[in-house]
PDB file of C-alpha atoms in Angstrom:
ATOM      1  CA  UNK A   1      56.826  -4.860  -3.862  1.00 63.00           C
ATOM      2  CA  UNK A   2      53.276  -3.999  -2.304  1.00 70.00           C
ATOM      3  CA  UNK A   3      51.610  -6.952  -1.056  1.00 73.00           C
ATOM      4  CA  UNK A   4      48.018  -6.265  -1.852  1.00 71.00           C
ATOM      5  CA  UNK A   5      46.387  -9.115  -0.052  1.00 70.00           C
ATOM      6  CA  UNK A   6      46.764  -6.756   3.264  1.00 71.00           C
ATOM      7  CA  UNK A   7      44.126  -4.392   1.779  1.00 70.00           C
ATOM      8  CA  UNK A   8      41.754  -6.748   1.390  1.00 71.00           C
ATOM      9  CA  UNK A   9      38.760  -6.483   3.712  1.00 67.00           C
ATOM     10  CA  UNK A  10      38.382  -9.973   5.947  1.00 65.00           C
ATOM     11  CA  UNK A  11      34.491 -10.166   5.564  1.00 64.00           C
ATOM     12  CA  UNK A  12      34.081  -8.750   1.805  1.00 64.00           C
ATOM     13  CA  UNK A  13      35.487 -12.297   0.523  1.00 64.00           C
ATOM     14  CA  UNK A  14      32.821 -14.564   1.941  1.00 69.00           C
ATOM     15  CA  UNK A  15      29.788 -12.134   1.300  1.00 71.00           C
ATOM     16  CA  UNK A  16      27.226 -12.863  -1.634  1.00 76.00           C
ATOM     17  CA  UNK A  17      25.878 -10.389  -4.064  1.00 75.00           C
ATOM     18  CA  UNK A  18      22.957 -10.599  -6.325  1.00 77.00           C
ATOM     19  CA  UNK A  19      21.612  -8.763  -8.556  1.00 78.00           C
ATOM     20  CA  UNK A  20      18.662  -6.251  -7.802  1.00 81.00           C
ATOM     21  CA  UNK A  21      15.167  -7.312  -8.031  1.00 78.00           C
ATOM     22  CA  UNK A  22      14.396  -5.762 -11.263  1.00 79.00           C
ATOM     23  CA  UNK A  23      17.808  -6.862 -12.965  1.00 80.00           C
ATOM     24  CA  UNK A  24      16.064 -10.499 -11.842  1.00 79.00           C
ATOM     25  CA  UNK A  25      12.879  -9.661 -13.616  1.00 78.00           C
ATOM     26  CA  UNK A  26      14.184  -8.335 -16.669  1.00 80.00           C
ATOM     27  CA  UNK A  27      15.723 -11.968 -17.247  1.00 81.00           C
ATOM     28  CA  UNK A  28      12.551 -13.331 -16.724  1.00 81.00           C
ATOM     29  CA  UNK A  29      10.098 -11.018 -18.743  1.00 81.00           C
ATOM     30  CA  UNK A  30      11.120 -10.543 -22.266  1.00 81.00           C
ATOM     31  CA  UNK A  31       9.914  -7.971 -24.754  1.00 79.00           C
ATOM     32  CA  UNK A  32       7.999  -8.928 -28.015  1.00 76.00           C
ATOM     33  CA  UNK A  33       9.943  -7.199 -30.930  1.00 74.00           C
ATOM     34  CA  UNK A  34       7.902  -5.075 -33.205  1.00 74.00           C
ATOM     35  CA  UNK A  35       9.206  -6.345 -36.749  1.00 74.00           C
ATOM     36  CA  UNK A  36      10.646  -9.448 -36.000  1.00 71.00           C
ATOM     37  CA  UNK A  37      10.523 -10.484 -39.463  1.00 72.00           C
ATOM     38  CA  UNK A  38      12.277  -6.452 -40.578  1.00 73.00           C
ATOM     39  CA  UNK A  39      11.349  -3.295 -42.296  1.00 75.00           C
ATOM     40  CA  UNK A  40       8.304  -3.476 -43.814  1.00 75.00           C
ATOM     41  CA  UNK A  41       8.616  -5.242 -47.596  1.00 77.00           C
ATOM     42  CA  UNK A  42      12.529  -6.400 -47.080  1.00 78.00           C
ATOM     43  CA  UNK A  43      13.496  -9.082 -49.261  1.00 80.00           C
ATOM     44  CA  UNK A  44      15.812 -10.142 -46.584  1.00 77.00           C
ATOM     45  CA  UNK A  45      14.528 -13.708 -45.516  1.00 76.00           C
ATOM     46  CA  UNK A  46      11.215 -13.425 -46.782  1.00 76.00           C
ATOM     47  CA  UNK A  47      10.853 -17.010 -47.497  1.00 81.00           C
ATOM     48  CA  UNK A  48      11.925 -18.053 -43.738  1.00 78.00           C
ATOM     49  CA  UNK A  49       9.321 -18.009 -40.682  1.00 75.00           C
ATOM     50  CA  UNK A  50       9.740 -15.340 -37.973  1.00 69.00           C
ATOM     51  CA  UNK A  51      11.465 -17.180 -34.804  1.00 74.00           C
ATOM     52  CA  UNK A  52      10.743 -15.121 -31.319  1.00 74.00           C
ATOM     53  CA  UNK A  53      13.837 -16.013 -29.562  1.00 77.00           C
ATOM     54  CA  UNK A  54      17.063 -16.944 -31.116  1.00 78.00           C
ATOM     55  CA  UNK A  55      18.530 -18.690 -28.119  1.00 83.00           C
ATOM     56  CA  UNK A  56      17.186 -21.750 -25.075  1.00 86.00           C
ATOM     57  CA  UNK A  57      14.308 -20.985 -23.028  1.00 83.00           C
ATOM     58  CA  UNK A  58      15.282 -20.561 -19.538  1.00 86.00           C
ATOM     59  CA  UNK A  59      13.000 -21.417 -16.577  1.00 85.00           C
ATOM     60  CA  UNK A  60      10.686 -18.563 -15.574  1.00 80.00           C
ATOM     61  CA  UNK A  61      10.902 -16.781 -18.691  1.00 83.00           C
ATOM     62  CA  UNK A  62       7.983 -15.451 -20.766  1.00 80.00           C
ATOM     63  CA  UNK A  63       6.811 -12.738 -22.795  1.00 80.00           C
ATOM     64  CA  UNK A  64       4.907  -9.585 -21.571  1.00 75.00           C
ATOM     65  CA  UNK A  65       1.598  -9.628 -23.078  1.00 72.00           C
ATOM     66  CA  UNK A  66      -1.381  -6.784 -22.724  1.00 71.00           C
ATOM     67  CA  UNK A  67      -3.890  -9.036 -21.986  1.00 68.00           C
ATOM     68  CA  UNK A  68      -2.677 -10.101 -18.581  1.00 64.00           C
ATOM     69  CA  UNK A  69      -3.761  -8.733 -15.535  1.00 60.00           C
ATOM     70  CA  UNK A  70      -1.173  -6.067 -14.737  1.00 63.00           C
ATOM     71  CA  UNK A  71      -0.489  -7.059 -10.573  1.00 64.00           C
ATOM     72  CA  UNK A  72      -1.278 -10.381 -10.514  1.00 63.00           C
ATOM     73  CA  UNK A  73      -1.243  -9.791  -6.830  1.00 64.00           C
ATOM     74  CA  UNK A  74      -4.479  -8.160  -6.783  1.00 68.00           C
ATOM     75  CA  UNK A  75      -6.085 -10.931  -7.881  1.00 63.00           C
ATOM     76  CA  UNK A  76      -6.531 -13.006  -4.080  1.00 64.00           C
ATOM     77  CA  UNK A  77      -6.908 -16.478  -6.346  1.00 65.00           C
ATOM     78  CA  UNK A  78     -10.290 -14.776  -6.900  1.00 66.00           C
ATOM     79  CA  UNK A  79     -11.495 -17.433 -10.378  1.00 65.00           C
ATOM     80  CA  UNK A  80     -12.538 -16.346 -13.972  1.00 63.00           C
ATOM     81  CA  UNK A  81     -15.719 -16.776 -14.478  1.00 67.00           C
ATOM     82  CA  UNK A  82     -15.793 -15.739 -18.334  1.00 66.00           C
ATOM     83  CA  UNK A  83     -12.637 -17.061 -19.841  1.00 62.00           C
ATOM     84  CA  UNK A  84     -11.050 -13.678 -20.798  1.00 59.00           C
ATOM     85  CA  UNK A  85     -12.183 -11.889 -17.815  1.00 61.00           C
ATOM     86  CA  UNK A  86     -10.586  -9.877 -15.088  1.00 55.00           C
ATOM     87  CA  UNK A  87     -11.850  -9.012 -11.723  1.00 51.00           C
ATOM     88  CA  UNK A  88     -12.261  -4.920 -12.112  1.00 52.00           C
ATOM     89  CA  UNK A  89     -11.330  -4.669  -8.358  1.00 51.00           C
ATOM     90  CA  UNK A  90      -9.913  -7.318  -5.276  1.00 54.00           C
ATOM     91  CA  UNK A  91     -12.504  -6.489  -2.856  1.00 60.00           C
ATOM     92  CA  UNK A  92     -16.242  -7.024  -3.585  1.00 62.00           C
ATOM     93  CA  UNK A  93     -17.434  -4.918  -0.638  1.00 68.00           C
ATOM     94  CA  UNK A  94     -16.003  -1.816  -2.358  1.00 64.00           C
ATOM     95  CA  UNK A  95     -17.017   0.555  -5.617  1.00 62.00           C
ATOM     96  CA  UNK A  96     -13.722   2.271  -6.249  1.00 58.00           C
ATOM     97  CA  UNK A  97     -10.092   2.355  -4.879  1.00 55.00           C
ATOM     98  CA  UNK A  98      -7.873   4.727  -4.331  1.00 58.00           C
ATOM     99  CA  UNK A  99      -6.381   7.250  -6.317  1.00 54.00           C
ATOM    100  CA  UNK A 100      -9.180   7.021  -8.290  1.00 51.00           C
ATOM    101  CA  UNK A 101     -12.214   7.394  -6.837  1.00 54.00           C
ATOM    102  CA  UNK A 102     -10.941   7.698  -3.093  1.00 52.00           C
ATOM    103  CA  UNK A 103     -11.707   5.890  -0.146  1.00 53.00           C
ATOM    104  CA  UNK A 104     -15.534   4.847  -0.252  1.00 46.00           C
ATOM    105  CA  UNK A 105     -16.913   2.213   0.687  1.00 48.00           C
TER     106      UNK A 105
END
């Protein structure tokens, strides 16, 4: 018989592996479904409410929503000053950014 064991690589055992950044992120960001409640007049549990997520919320996780900011990193801790507003740009000093509108100042 073969004794595997002497194949094995000597470092391979103790190293770590995680999962890539956007694996990460996927757990963390979840998708609204469309129809949660199914096809459009379905008898099917049309008495129940619609439930969003079927299982524990874990820490970190939300839903994507369209009226976020898109790169919260953009934002320098710059403060709303109308509750549903966005800061069009991070720097004040400047009319456009590029790629689309170049590199004025």
């Amino acid at each position: 018989m073969t004794d595997f064991n002497q194949f094995k690589h000597p470092t391979r055992e103790k190293e770590e592996y995680t999962d890539f950044s956007n694996v990460e992120k996927m757990k963390d960001f979840l998708t609204s479904e469309e129809f949660p409640e199914g096809p459009f007049g379905s008898p099917i549990e049309k008495d129940e409410p619609v439930e969003n997520k079927n299982t524990p919320w874990e820490k970190g996780q939300r839903f994507y929503t369209p009226f976020n900011y898109e790169n919260k990193t953009l934002h320098e801790d710059l403060p709303r000053h109308i509750e549903p507003a966005h800061q069009p740009n991070d720097d004040p000093n400047r009319e456009t950014e590029p790629p689309y509108g170049g590199d004025s100042k």
